[in-house]
Structure formats: C-alpha cells, structure tokens
Coordinates of C-alpha atoms in Angstrom, one line a residue:
M30 CA 82.5 -188.0 -114.8
K31 CA 82.1 -185.3 -112.3
T32 CA 83.5 -181.9 -113.1
Q33 CA 85.7 -179.8 -111.0
A34 CA 84.0 -177.9 -108.2
A35 CA 84.3 -174.2 -107.9
T36 CA 84.1 -174.1 -104.1
V37 CA 87.2 -173.0 -102.1
T38 CA 86.3 -174.9 -98.9
A39 CA 85.0 -178.5 -98.5
P40 CA 82.8 -180.4 -96.1
D41 CA 84.3 -182.6 -93.4
R42 CA 83.9 -185.7 -95.6
A43 CA 85.8 -184.3 -98.6
V44 CA 89.1 -186.1 -99.4
L45 CA 91.7 -185.5 -102.0
V46 CA 93.6 -188.3 -103.8
S47 CA 96.8 -187.4 -105.6
G48 CA 97.4 -189.7 -108.6
A49 CA 95.0 -191.6 -110.9
S50 CA 96.9 -194.9 -111.2
F51 CA 96.1 -198.1 -109.4
A52 CA 96.7 -196.8 -105.9
G53 CA 94.7 -193.7 -106.6
L54 CA 91.8 -195.3 -108.4
A55 CA 91.5 -198.1 -105.7
T56 CA 91.7 -195.5 -102.9
A57 CA 89.1 -193.4 -104.6
Y58 CA 86.8 -196.4 -105.0
W59 CA 86.9 -197.4 -101.3
M60 CA 86.7 -193.9 -99.8
N61 CA 83.7 -193.2 -102.0
K62 CA 82.1 -196.5 -100.8
L63 CA 82.7 -195.4 -97.2
G64 CA 80.7 -192.2 -97.9
Y65 CA 83.4 -189.7 -98.5
A66 CA 83.3 -187.0 -101.3
V67 CA 86.4 -187.9 -103.3
T68 CA 88.4 -185.7 -105.6
V69 CA 91.3 -187.2 -107.7
V70 CA 94.0 -184.8 -109.0
E71 CA 96.3 -186.1 -111.7
V72 CA 99.2 -184.3 -113.3
S73 CA 98.7 -185.9 -116.7
K74 CA 96.0 -185.1 -119.2
G75 CA 94.4 -188.4 -118.6
L76 CA 95.1 -191.8 -117.2
K77 CA 98.8 -192.7 -117.5
K78 CA 98.8 -195.5 -120.0
G79 CA 101.7 -197.8 -120.8
G80 CA 103.6 -200.3 -118.8
T81 CA 103.9 -204.1 -118.5
P82 CA 100.9 -206.3 -117.7
V83 CA 99.7 -206.6 -114.1
N84 CA 99.6 -209.8 -112.1
I85 CA 96.4 -210.3 -110.2
G86 CA 97.4 -213.1 -107.7
G87 CA 95.6 -214.7 -104.9
D88 CA 95.9 -211.7 -102.5
V89 CA 94.1 -209.5 -104.9
I90 CA 91.3 -211.9 -106.2
D91 CA 89.0 -211.4 -103.2
I92 CA 89.5 -207.6 -103.3
V93 CA 88.6 -207.2 -107.0
K94 CA 85.6 -209.5 -106.4
R95 CA 84.4 -207.2 -103.6
M96 CA 85.0 -204.3 -106.0
G97 CA 82.8 -206.0 -108.6
L98 CA 85.7 -206.1 -111.1
F99 CA 86.5 -209.8 -111.2
E100 CA 84.3 -210.7 -114.2
Q101 CA 85.8 -208.0 -116.3
I102 CA 89.3 -208.9 -115.4
Q103 CA 88.5 -212.6 -116.2
A104 CA 87.1 -211.6 -119.6
N105 CA 90.3 -209.6 -120.4
C106 CA 93.0 -211.8 -118.9
L107 CA 96.1 -212.8 -120.8
V108 CA 96.9 -216.5 -121.1
M109 CA 100.7 -216.6 -121.1
E110 CA 102.1 -219.9 -122.2
G111 CA 105.5 -219.7 -120.5
T112 CA 109.0 -218.4 -120.4
E113 CA 112.1 -219.5 -122.4
F114 CA 115.7 -218.8 -121.4
K115 CA 117.9 -218.0 -124.3
N116 CA 121.7 -218.1 -124.9
S117 CA 123.7 -215.9 -127.3
D118 CA 123.0 -218.3 -130.2
D119 CA 119.2 -217.9 -129.6
A120 CA 119.0 -221.5 -128.4
T121 CA 116.6 -222.3 -125.6
E122 CA 118.5 -223.6 -122.6
G123 CA 115.5 -224.0 -120.4
W124 CA 111.9 -223.1 -120.0
F125 CA 108.8 -223.4 -117.8
H126 CA 105.3 -223.5 -119.2
R127 CA 101.9 -223.0 -117.7
E128 CA 100.4 -226.4 -116.9
P129 CA 97.7 -227.4 -119.4
G130 CA 94.2 -226.7 -118.0
N131 CA 95.6 -224.1 -115.5
E132 CA 94.7 -221.1 -117.7
G133 CA 92.6 -218.6 -115.9
S134 CA 92.7 -220.2 -112.5
D135 CA 91.6 -218.2 -109.5
E136 CA 95.2 -218.3 -108.3
D137 CA 97.0 -216.2 -110.9
W138 CA 95.7 -213.7 -113.5
E139 CA 97.5 -211.4 -115.8
I140 CA 95.9 -208.4 -117.5
E141 CA 97.2 -205.5 -119.6
R142 CA 97.9 -202.5 -117.5
N143 CA 95.9 -200.1 -119.7
T144 CA 92.9 -202.5 -119.6
L145 CA 92.9 -202.7 -115.9
L146 CA 93.2 -198.9 -115.5
D147 CA 90.2 -198.4 -117.8
I148 CA 88.2 -201.0 -115.8
M149 CA 89.0 -199.3 -112.5
F150 CA 88.4 -195.8 -113.9
D151 CA 85.0 -196.9 -115.2
A152 CA 84.1 -198.2 -111.7
V153 CA 84.5 -194.7 -110.1
K154 CA 84.2 -192.1 -112.8
D155 CA 80.5 -191.3 -112.2
D156 CA 80.9 -191.0 -108.4
V157 CA 84.3 -189.3 -108.1
E158 CA 85.5 -185.9 -109.2
F159 CA 88.6 -186.0 -111.5
V160 CA 90.9 -183.0 -112.1
F161 CA 93.4 -183.7 -114.8
S162 CA 96.4 -181.6 -115.9
N163 CA 96.9 -180.3 -112.4
S164 CA 98.8 -181.2 -109.3
I165 CA 99.3 -180.3 -105.6
E166 CA 101.8 -177.5 -104.9
G167 CA 101.4 -177.0 -101.2
L168 CA 99.7 -178.4 -98.1
E169 CA 98.7 -176.3 -95.1
E170 CA 97.3 -178.4 -92.3
T171 CA 95.0 -177.0 -89.7
A172 CA 93.2 -178.5 -86.8
D173 CA 90.1 -179.3 -89.0
D174 CA 91.4 -179.7 -92.5
V175 CA 94.2 -179.4 -95.1
R176 CA 94.3 -176.4 -97.3
V177 CA 95.7 -177.3 -100.7
S178 CA 97.4 -175.1 -103.2
F179 CA 97.2 -176.4 -106.8
R180 CA 99.6 -175.7 -109.7
D181 CA 96.8 -173.8 -111.6
G182 CA 96.6 -171.3 -108.7
T183 CA 93.4 -172.6 -107.1
R184 CA 93.0 -173.4 -103.4
R185 CA 90.7 -175.9 -101.8
S186 CA 90.3 -177.5 -98.4
F187 CA 89.9 -181.2 -97.7
S188 CA 89.6 -183.3 -94.6
L189 CA 92.2 -185.8 -95.7
I190 CA 94.9 -186.2 -98.3
F191 CA 96.0 -189.5 -99.9
G192 CA 99.3 -189.5 -101.7
C193 CA 98.9 -192.2 -104.4
D194 CA 101.4 -190.6 -106.8
G195 CA 104.1 -193.2 -107.2
N196 CA 107.7 -193.8 -106.4
H197 CA 108.6 -190.1 -106.9
S198 CA 105.6 -188.9 -104.9
L199 CA 105.2 -185.2 -104.7
V200 CA 102.8 -185.5 -101.7
R201 CA 105.5 -187.5 -99.9
K202 CA 108.1 -184.8 -100.7
I203 CA 105.8 -182.0 -99.4
Q204 CA 104.6 -183.7 -96.2
F205 CA 107.4 -186.1 -95.3
G206 CA 110.6 -184.7 -96.9
D207 CA 112.9 -185.5 -99.8
E208 CA 112.7 -189.0 -101.3
S209 CA 116.4 -189.6 -100.6
G210 CA 115.5 -190.2 -97.0
Y211 CA 113.2 -193.1 -98.0
T212 CA 114.7 -194.6 -101.2
H213 CA 116.8 -197.8 -100.8
F214 CA 118.7 -198.4 -104.0
L215 CA 119.0 -202.1 -105.0
R216 CA 121.9 -201.7 -107.3
Q217 CA 120.0 -202.1 -110.5
Y218 CA 118.4 -200.0 -113.3
F219 CA 115.8 -201.0 -115.8
S220 CA 113.9 -199.6 -118.8
I221 CA 110.6 -200.6 -120.3
T222 CA 109.7 -200.0 -124.0
I223 CA 106.5 -201.3 -125.5
I224 CA 106.3 -201.7 -129.3
N225 CA 103.2 -202.5 -131.4
K226 CA 104.4 -205.6 -133.0
L227 CA 105.4 -209.2 -132.1
L228 CA 109.1 -209.9 -131.8
I229 CA 108.6 -213.4 -130.5
K230 CA 105.7 -215.8 -130.4
E231 CA 102.6 -214.3 -128.9
N232 CA 101.7 -215.0 -125.3
T233 CA 105.3 -216.1 -124.5
T234 CA 108.2 -214.5 -122.6
Q235 CA 111.9 -214.8 -123.4
M236 CA 114.9 -214.0 -121.1
Y237 CA 118.5 -213.5 -122.0
N238 CA 121.3 -212.7 -119.6
V239 CA 125.0 -212.0 -119.3
P240 CA 126.5 -211.4 -115.9
G241 CA 124.9 -208.2 -114.5
K242 CA 122.5 -207.6 -117.4
A243 CA 119.1 -209.0 -118.3
V244 CA 116.8 -208.7 -121.3
M245 CA 113.2 -209.7 -121.2
L246 CA 110.8 -209.9 -124.1
N247 CA 107.1 -210.3 -123.3
A248 CA 104.7 -210.7 -126.2
Y249 CA 100.9 -210.4 -126.0
N250 CA 98.0 -208.8 -128.0
N251 CA 100.2 -208.1 -131.0
K252 CA 102.7 -206.0 -128.9
T253 CA 106.0 -206.7 -127.2
D254 CA 107.5 -205.4 -124.0
I255 CA 111.3 -204.9 -124.2
V256 CA 112.7 -204.8 -120.6
L257 CA 116.4 -204.0 -120.2
C258 CA 118.0 -204.3 -116.8
F259 CA 121.6 -203.9 -115.6
S260 CA 123.5 -203.9 -112.3
S261 CA 125.3 -200.9 -111.0
A262 CA 127.4 -200.8 -107.8
S263 CA 126.6 -197.1 -107.3
E264 CA 123.9 -194.7 -108.3
I265 CA 124.1 -193.0 -111.7
P266 CA 123.4 -189.2 -111.6
Y267 CA 120.5 -188.2 -113.9
D268 CA 117.3 -186.3 -113.7
Y269 CA 114.4 -188.8 -113.7
R270 CA 112.5 -186.4 -116.0
D271 CA 115.4 -186.3 -118.6
E272 CA 114.3 -189.1 -121.0
K273 CA 117.1 -188.3 -123.5
R274 CA 119.8 -189.0 -120.9
Q275 CA 118.0 -192.1 -119.7
R276 CA 118.0 -193.5 -123.3
E277 CA 121.7 -192.7 -123.6
I278 CA 122.4 -194.7 -120.4
I279 CA 120.6 -197.8 -121.7
A280 CA 122.3 -197.6 -125.1
Q281 CA 125.7 -197.3 -123.5
Q282 CA 125.1 -200.2 -121.0
F283 CA 124.0 -202.6 -123.7
A284 CA 126.2 -201.6 -126.6
G285 CA 128.2 -204.5 -128.1
Q286 CA 126.1 -207.2 -126.5
D287 CA 125.1 -210.4 -128.3
W288 CA 121.8 -212.2 -128.9
R289 CA 119.2 -209.9 -130.4
I290 CA 120.3 -206.9 -128.4
P291 CA 121.5 -204.7 -131.4
E292 CA 118.0 -205.2 -133.0
L293 CA 116.3 -204.4 -129.7
L294 CA 118.4 -201.3 -129.1
E295 CA 117.2 -200.1 -132.5
E296 CA 113.6 -200.6 -131.5
V297 CA 114.2 -198.8 -128.2
E298 CA 115.9 -195.9 -130.0
H299 CA 113.0 -195.3 -132.3
S300 CA 110.2 -196.0 -129.9
R301 CA 107.7 -193.5 -128.6
T302 CA 107.2 -195.2 -125.2
F303 CA 110.2 -195.4 -122.8
Y304 CA 110.4 -195.7 -119.1
F305 CA 113.6 -195.8 -117.0
D306 CA 114.3 -195.9 -113.3
K307 CA 116.5 -197.3 -110.7
V308 CA 115.4 -200.5 -109.0
C309 CA 114.6 -199.4 -105.4
Q310 CA 112.3 -199.8 -102.5
I311 CA 110.6 -197.1 -100.4
K312 CA 110.9 -197.8 -96.7
M313 CA 109.3 -195.4 -94.2
P314 CA 108.8 -195.5 -90.5
S315 CA 105.2 -194.2 -91.0
W316 CA 103.1 -193.9 -94.1
T317 CA 100.9 -191.3 -92.4
K318 CA 101.5 -187.8 -91.0
G319 CA 98.7 -185.7 -89.7
R320 CA 95.9 -185.8 -92.1
V321 CA 98.0 -187.2 -94.9
A322 CA 98.4 -190.9 -95.8
L323 CA 100.5 -192.6 -98.6
V324 CA 99.3 -195.6 -100.6
G325 CA 101.1 -197.8 -103.1
D326 CA 104.6 -197.1 -104.5
A327 CA 104.6 -193.7 -102.7
A328 CA 104.6 -195.5 -99.4
Y329 CA 106.1 -198.9 -99.9
C330 CA 107.4 -199.5 -103.4
A331 CA 108.7 -203.0 -103.5
S332 CA 110.5 -202.7 -106.8
P333 CA 109.7 -204.4 -110.1
A334 CA 111.4 -207.6 -108.7
A335 CA 108.3 -208.1 -106.6
G336 CA 106.2 -208.5 -109.7
M337 CA 103.2 -206.9 -108.0
G338 CA 103.4 -203.1 -108.3
G339 CA 99.8 -202.7 -109.5
S340 CA 98.4 -205.4 -107.2
L341 CA 100.3 -204.1 -104.2
A342 CA 98.6 -200.8 -104.7
I343 CA 95.2 -202.4 -104.8
I344 CA 95.9 -204.4 -101.7
G345 CA 97.2 -201.3 -99.8
A346 CA 94.1 -199.3 -100.7
A347 CA 91.9 -202.1 -99.4
A348 CA 93.9 -202.3 -96.2
L349 CA 93.5 -198.6 -95.6
A350 CA 89.8 -198.8 -96.3
G351 CA 89.5 -201.7 -93.9
A352 CA 91.2 -199.6 -91.2
F353 CA 88.7 -196.8 -91.8
E354 CA 85.8 -199.2 -91.6
K355 CA 87.1 -200.8 -88.4
H356 CA 87.5 -197.5 -86.6
G357 CA 84.3 -195.9 -87.8
G358 CA 86.0 -193.2 -89.8
N359 CA 88.3 -192.0 -87.0
F360 CA 91.2 -191.2 -89.3
E361 CA 93.8 -191.1 -86.5
L362 CA 93.0 -194.6 -85.3
A363 CA 92.6 -195.8 -88.9
F364 CA 96.0 -194.4 -89.9
Q365 CA 97.6 -196.1 -86.8
H366 CA 95.9 -199.4 -87.7
Y367 CA 97.1 -199.2 -91.3
N368 CA 100.7 -198.5 -90.2
Q369 CA 100.8 -201.4 -87.8
T370 CA 98.8 -204.2 -89.3
F371 CA 99.8 -203.8 -93.0
R372 CA 103.5 -203.4 -92.3
P373 CA 104.4 -207.1 -91.8
Y374 CA 102.9 -207.9 -95.2
I375 CA 104.9 -205.2 -96.9
E376 CA 108.1 -206.2 -95.1
K377 CA 107.7 -209.8 -96.4
V378 CA 107.0 -208.6 -100.0
Q379 CA 110.0 -206.3 -100.0
A380 CA 112.3 -209.1 -98.6
D381 CA 111.1 -211.5 -101.2
A382 CA 111.6 -209.0 -104.0
A383 CA 115.2 -208.3 -102.8
R384 CA 115.9 -212.1 -103.0
N385 CA 114.5 -212.2 -106.6
L386 CA 117.0 -209.8 -107.9
D387 CA 119.7 -212.4 -108.3
V388 CA 117.3 -214.7 -110.2
L389 CA 116.3 -212.0 -112.6
V390 CA 119.8 -210.6 -113.1
P391 CA 122.4 -213.3 -112.1
Q392 CA 125.9 -211.9 -111.5
T393 CA 128.0 -214.9 -112.9
E394 CA 127.9 -217.2 -115.9
E395 CA 127.5 -220.1 -113.6
A396 CA 124.5 -218.6 -111.9
I397 CA 122.9 -217.9 -115.4
R398 CA 123.5 -221.5 -116.5
E399 CA 122.0 -222.9 -113.3
R400 CA 119.0 -220.6 -113.5
N401 CA 118.4 -221.4 -117.2
T402 CA 118.7 -225.2 -116.9
Q403 CA 116.6 -225.4 -113.7
P404 CA 114.0 -222.7 -114.2
K405 CA 111.2 -222.1 -111.8
P406 CA 108.4 -219.5 -111.9
W407 CA 109.1 -216.6 -109.6

C-alpha cells in the first residue's frame, strides 16, 4: 500500500477520493485505471467493517467481471436458502425458497460486506495512496485545482475531488450545503446489529411484523444480522453520532412486543456492533459542482429498501468512469454526462425502493397476512 505523500501540491492528474467504502474503492479503481494518481482519505482507522451482506445482481455482474473480481466473489458467495414469514407464535405463515439448482447463477449473488470490501481493497491497495484516520476539513477551488485542508492540519492540492463518504457526506456538506436540503425522509427508522452466533438456521432469513414494525433475522457464516425497523410519521430528533440515544430509541419502540423480540432486544443491548439511521433517499439536482463529484450514497442514496446500497455504489463509480473515458478526461463534459445519463437509472431505483417500503413494513394486520401468505422475492 502506498504511503502518504509529503508534497503540498499535486500534478494535474492527481485526484482525491473521500471515503474507503464501496463507492470510494470502486471510484479509486476506475480512476487509477484511467491514469490518474489517486489518493483515498478515510476518517476511520481502516476499512469500515460490519453491515449486512451485499447483493451483486445482474447490473453489477459485468462491472465486477471487468474489474477482475468476479471469480473471487463467486468463490465467496453466500447460498441463502430462502425467507420464512413468522407470526407471534413462531409459526411459519409463508415462505419463498431459492429454486433448486439456482445457487450461484449469474443473475444474483450475495456476499458478506466485509469480504467484498477486502476483495476491492486488495484490487487497489498497491496502486492507490490510502490515508486513514484523517478527513477533509475544507475545500478551496481555483481555476486549476482544489486546495484541500485536512483534519490533521496538512494541506494538499488535487485536480478533482470525489465525495464517496456516504449518506452523511462531509464533502457534500462542504461543497453543496447542509444535508437537510437533499435528504427525503421515508417515514421509517432501522437498526442493524450483527452477532457472532446463529439464532436461526444458517443461510436462512426470517421476517416478523406487527403493523408499522418489522424484524428481520439473517443467518450466515455462523453469525446473525438483527434488523429492526419501525414507522414514524415525523422525524425523531437525535444526533446521528449518539449511539446511546439511538439504542434507547430502538429499545423504546420495540418494548413489549411478542415473538422473539425480548430476546433480540437483549442481544442488541449487549452487542458491540450497532448501526441506526432513518430510512431516507438523497435527491440532488446535480451530483457535481466545479471540480467535485459525488458517488454512491452521498449522491443518490436509495435507502435500504432498495436492497442495493453497495451495488449501487459500484454501478455509479463505473458510470462516472465511463463518462470520463467517453470524454477523454474532460472533467466538465464527463460530469455533465454522468449527471444526465445515469439519472434515469437512479430515479427508477429510488422509485422502486419507495414502493418496497410497504412490503417490508406493512401498516395493517391485513397487509401483513396478505404478504406472509403470498410471499414473493423483492
């Protein structure tokens, strides 16, 4: 892995990527392939591990093949057997199972998030400079470059900046304004906790609902994801960095519920991993401004209901790289192309995700029974 450079200024082909998750790693990969000198800055000490498995569907297969990652993904894919829909007595009301012989088709793969991050990091670590435990504090754009101030007090210049730093993007805040102007709340909140033991049969998923609340258990590789989701007519005030308050919100929302929820709340309370956020979408009139472009959740988060957060980041990075290739590196034309040609795809994904919300969290008992007894993969 390249070490941090000591220079203050950078050549015309030097670019900075903020964020070392899927959007950042994919963007770093493609920009390096296009001949740019790439630096990735990440606020964490290393790759941000944790999170639910990533779906690698048909739109991503060709991209990961072009990246040379397909065989590794294939070797590490999860073979999930299906989903069961439970009632309060733990009886299975409905289910759908993967068709026999359909495991590992080229249409739909699923892989652990941490595994895919490691695969993508290994693909770029020898060609890209990584700066961990640091972040952007300020951007000053000139006619020829962007002068970046970092949290550790250093300053460097880059030709282009790519904000790949997630739903709460700092690059977006600095360059485009506060996230409140782009966040569209979808009236739901969710938490994800991952525990290192099986609570249900391995390679299966279970869903339990009461009106306005959902619980999903996802078991694989001797671990279980506990996903808790609830509806809320209005936004709940909290600091997204205040984990204690977020845990309290989940405990209050699910207190007194049936099925296995008391047991699951105990697991969540004593867990080391916990993620909480509102279900929302990011909608922006432009994903670029000057010499800065946003990729992935920072630009067009579709919400967990889309089921393709990681894959959408990979698709977006490839779309941006394609725009650069088409326009011979002219960033202004490439940014324009990216904004125009990729937008219809994003709008469809976001619309589909919004429709999925009532399937994942039905609002009435009638809707729950109908969904459970006539289940379909979403």
